[in-house]
Tab-separated table of C-alpha atoms in Angstrom:
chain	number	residue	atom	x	y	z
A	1408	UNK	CA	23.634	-23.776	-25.754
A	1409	UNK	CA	22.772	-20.314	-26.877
A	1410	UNK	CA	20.363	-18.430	-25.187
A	1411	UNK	CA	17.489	-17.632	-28.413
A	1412	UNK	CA	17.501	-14.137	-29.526
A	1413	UNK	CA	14.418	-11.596	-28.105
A	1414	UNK	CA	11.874	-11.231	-30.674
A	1415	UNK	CA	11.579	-7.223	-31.647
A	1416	UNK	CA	9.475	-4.966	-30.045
A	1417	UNK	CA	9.456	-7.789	-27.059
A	1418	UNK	CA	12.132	-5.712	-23.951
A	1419	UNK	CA	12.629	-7.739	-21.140
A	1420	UNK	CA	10.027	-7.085	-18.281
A	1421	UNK	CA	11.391	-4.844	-15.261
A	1422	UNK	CA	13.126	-7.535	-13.254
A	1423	UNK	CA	13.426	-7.206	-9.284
A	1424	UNK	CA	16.864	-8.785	-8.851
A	1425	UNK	CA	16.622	-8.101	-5.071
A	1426	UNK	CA	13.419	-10.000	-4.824
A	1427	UNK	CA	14.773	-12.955	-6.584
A	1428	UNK	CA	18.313	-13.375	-4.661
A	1429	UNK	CA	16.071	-13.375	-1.228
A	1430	UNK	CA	13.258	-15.883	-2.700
A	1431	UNK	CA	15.851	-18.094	-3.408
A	1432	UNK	CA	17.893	-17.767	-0.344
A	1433	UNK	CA	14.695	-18.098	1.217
A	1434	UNK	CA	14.301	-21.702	-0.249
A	1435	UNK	CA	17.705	-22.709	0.500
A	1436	UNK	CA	18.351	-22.929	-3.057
A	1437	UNK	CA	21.470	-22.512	-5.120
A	1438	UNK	CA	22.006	-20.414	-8.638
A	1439	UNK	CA	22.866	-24.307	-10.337
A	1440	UNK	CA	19.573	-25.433	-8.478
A	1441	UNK	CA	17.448	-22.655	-9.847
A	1442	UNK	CA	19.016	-23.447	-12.984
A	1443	UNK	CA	18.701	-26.835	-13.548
A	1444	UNK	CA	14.811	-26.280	-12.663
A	1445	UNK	CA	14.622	-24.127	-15.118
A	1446	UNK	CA	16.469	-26.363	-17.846
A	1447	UNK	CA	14.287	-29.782	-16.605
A	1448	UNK	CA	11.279	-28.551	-15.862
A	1449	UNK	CA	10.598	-25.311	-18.373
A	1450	UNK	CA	12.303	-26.582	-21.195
A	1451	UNK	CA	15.254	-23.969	-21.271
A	1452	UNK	CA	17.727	-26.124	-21.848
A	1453	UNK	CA	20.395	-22.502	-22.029
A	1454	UNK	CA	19.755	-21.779	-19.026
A	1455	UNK	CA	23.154	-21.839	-16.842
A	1456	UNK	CA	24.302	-20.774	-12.780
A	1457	UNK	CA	26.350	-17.836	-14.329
A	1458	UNK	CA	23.246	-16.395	-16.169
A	1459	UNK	CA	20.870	-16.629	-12.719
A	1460	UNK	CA	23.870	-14.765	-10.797
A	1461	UNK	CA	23.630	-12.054	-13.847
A	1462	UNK	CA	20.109	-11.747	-12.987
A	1463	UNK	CA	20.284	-11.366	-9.750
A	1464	UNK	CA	23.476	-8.496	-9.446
A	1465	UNK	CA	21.557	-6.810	-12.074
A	1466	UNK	CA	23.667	-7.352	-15.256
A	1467	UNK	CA	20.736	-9.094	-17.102
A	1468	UNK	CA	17.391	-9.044	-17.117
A	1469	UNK	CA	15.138	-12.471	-17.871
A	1470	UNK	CA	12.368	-12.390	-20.884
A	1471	UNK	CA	8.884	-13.273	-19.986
A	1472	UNK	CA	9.344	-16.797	-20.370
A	1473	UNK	CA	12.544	-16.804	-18.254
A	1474	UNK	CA	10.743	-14.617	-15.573
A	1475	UNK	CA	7.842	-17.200	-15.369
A	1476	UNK	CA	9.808	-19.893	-15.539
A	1477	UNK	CA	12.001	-18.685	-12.628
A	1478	UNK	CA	8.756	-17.426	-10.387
A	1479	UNK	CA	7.856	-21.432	-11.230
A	1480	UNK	CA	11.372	-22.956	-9.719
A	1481	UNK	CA	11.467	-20.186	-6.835
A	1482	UNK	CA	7.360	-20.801	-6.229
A	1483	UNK	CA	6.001	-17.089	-6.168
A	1484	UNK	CA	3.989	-15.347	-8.845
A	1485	UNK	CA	6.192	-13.645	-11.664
A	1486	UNK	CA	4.324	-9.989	-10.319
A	1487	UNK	CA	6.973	-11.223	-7.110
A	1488	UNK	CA	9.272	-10.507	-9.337
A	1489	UNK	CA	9.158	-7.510	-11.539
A	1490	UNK	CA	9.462	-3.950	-10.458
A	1491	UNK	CA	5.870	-1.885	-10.344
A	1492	UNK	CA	4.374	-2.515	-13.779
A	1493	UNK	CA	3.851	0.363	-15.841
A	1494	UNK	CA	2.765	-0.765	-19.498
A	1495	UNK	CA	0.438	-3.536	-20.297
A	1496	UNK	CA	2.360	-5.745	-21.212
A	1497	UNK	CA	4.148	-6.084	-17.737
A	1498	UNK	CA	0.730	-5.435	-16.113
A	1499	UNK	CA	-0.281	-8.852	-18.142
A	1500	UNK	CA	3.255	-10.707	-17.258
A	1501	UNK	CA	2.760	-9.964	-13.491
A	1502	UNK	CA	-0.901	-11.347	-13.311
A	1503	UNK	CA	0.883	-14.755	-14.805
A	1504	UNK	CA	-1.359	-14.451	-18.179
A	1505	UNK	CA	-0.469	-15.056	-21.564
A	1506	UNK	CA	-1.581	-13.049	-24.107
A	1507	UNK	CA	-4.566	-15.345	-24.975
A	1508	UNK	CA	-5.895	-14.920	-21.800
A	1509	UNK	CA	-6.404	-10.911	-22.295
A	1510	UNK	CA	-7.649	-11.091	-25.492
A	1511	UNK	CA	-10.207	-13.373	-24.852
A	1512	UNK	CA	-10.942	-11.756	-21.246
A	1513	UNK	CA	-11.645	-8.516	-23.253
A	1514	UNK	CA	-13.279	-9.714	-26.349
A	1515	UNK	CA	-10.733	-8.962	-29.082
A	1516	UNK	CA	-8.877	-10.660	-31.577
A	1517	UNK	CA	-5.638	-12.351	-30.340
A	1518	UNK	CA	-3.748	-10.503	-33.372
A	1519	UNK	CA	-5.066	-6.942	-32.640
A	1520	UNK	CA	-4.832	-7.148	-29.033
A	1521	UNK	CA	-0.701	-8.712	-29.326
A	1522	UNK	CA	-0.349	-5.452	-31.824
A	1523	UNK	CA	-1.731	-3.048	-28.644
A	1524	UNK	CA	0.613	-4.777	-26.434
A	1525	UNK	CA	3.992	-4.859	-28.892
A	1526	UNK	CA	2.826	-0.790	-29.657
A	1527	UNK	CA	1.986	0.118	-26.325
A	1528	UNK	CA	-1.141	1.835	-27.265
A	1529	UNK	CA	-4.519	0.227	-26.106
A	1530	UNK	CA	-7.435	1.451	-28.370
A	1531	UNK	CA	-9.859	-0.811	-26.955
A	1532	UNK	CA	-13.706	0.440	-26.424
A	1533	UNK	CA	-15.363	1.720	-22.908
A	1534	UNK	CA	-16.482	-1.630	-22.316
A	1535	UNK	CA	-13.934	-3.492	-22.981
A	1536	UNK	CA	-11.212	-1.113	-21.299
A	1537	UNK	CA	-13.610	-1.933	-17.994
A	1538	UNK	CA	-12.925	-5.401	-18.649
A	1539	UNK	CA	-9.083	-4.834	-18.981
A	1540	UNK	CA	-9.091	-3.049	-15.901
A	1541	UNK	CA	-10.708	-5.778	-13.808
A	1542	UNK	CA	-9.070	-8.850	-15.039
A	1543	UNK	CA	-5.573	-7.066	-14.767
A	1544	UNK	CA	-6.522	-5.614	-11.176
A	1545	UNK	CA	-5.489	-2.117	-12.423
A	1546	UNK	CA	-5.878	0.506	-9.767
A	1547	UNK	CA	-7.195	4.210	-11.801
A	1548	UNK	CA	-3.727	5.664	-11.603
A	1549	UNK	CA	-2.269	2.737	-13.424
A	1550	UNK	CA	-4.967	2.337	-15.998
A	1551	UNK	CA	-4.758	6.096	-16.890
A	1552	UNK	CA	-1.198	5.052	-17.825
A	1553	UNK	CA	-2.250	1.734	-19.548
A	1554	UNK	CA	-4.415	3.384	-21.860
A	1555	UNK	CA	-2.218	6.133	-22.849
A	1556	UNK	CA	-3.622	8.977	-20.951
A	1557	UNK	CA	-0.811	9.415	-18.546
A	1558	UNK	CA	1.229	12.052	-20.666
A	1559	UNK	CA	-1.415	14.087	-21.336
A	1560	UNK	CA	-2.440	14.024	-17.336
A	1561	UNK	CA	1.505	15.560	-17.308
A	1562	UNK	CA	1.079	17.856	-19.403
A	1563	UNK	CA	-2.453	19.221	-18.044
A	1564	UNK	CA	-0.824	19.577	-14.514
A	1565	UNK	CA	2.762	21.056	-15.498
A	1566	UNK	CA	0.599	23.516	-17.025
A	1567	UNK	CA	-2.233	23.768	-13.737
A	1568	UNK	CA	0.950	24.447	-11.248
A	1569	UNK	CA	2.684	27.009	-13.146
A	1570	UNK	CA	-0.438	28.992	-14.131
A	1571	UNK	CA	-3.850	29.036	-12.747
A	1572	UNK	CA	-5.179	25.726	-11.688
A	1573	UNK	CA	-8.525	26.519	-11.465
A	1574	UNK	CA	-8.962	26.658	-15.026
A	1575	UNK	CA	-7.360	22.799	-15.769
A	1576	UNK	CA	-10.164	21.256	-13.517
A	1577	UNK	CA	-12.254	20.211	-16.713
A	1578	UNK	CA	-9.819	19.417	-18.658
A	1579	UNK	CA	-8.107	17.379	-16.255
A	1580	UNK	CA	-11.333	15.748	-15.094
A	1581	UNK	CA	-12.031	14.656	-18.819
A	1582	UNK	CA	-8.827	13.162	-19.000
A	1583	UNK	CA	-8.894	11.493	-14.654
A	1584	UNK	CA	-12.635	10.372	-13.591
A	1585	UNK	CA	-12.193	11.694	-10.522
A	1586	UNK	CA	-14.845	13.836	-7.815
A	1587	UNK	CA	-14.397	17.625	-8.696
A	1588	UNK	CA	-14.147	18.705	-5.325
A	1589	UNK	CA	-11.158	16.160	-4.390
A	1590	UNK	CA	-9.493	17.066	-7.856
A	1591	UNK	CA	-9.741	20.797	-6.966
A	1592	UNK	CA	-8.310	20.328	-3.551
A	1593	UNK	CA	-5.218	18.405	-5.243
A	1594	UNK	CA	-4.579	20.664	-7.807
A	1595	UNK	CA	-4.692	23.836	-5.400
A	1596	UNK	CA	-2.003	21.932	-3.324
A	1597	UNK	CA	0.158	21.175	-6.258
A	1598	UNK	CA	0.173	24.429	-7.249
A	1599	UNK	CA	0.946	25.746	-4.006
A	1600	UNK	CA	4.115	23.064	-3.772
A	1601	UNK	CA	5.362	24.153	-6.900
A	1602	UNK	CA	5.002	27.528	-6.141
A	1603	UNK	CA	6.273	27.444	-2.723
A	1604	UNK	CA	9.415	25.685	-4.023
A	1605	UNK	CA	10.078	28.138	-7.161
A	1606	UNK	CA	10.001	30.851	-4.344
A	1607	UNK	CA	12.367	29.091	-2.607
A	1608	UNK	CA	14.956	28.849	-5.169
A	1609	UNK	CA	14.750	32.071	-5.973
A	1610	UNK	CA	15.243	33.599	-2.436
A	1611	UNK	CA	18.177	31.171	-1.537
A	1612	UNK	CA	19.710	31.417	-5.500
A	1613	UNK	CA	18.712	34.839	-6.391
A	1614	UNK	CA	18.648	32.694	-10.338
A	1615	UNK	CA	15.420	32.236	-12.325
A	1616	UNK	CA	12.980	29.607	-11.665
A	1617	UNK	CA	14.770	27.692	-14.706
A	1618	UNK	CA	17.283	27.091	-12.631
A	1619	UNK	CA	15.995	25.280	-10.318
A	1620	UNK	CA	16.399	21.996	-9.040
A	1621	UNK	CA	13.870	21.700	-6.967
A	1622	UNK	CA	11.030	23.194	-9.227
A	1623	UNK	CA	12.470	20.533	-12.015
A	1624	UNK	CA	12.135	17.947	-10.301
A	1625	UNK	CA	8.756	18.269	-9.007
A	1626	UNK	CA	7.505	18.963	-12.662
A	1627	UNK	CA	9.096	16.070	-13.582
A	1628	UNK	CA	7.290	13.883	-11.561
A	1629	UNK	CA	4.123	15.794	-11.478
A	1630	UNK	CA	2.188	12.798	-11.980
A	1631	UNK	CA	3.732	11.056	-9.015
A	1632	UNK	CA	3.095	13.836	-7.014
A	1633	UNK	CA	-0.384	14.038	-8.184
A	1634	UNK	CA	-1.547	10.622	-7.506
A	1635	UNK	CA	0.345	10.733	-3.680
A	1636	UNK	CA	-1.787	13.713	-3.088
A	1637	UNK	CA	-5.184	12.431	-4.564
A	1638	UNK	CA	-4.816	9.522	-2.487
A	1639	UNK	CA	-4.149	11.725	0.506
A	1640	UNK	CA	-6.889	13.660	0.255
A	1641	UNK	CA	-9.022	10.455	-0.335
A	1642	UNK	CA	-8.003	9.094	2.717
């Protein structure tokens, strides 16, 4: 039997194939095992030994009900077995909620909170963004990317370590709740990384600070970098 075609706008969830391969070797279990669980007691009747191995070597990823189906047969959580969450949707799959869960956890409409999920763009009020954050256990780095503030945040600090940081404190304090004196402490190191490798390159190179590697890369994850540091200085 054919496996049913993915709705639109519905991408499979990021899938930890590692994670799986060792729950189930953990279990003693075989790819037909895992498979025929799936097939008797999820109702996937497609479900086959070949397409488990796929998962599992990376060649295919399960949908949401595959992925909770497959936490069910290999007894963990499905947030076992996807990759760090990043939008809400996978923040929603890896608590193990459906989508009426959230909606009624936050107080909206099942219909306009499915078309925040399927858009990736939460427009939910203060309050009930509070809510979100506590029934999906979001930490403050990944609700800033939850409710769409995380490019912005990038763009705020490419801008704070090439230039003068001290004047993207209030802007980037509007955008990140956090204490003004530990934001000002990471943004002076940023700066002074990104600086401190430009310099770098251009010693070793004798190019421009376009071509740099180095400098790039740390732009490009700026907000990686960011949220290592606030949580160093925090410490």
């Amino acid at each position: 039997m054919r496996r049913p075609s993915a709705r639109p706008n519905q991408p499979s969830p990021p899938f930890n194939a590692l994670a799986a391969r060792r729950l189930r070797a953990a279990l003693g279990m075989g790819p037909e095992e895992v498979a025929y669980g799936m097939r008797a007691s999820f109702g996937l009747p497609y479900i086959t030994p070949d397409l488990v191995v796929a998962w599992e070597r990376g060649i295919a990823g399960p949908s949401s009900q595959e992925l909770t189906a497959l936490a069910g047969v290999l007894w963990c959580t499905p947030g076992e077995l996807i990759g760090r969450p990043r939008t809400l949707r996978e923040h929603r799959i890896s608590r193990g909620l459906a989508p009426e869960d959230v909606a009624r956890g936050v107080g909206l409409e099942l219909l306009a909170y499915q078309r925040m999920e399927e858009n990736d763009a939460w427009r939910g009020t203060d309050r009930q963004s509070i809510a979100l954050a506590g029934l999906l256990d979001l930490d403050l780095a990944d609700f800033i990317a939850v409710t769409g503030r995380e490019a912005r945040l990038a763009d705020l600090l490419r801008s704070a370590v090439t230039t003068r940081w001290q004047g993207y404190v209030r802007p980037v304090t509007r955008t990140v709740p956090l204490d003004r004196g530990l934001l000002e402490a990471t943004l002076a190191e940023l700066h002074r990384d990104y600086q401190g490798q430009t310099v770098a390159t251009l010693s070793w190179g004798g190019g421009t600070a376009d071509d740099g590697d180095p400098g790039r890369d740390f732009l490009d994850r700026i907000v990686d970098h960011f949220w290592t540091t606030v949580r160093r200085h925090s410490e």
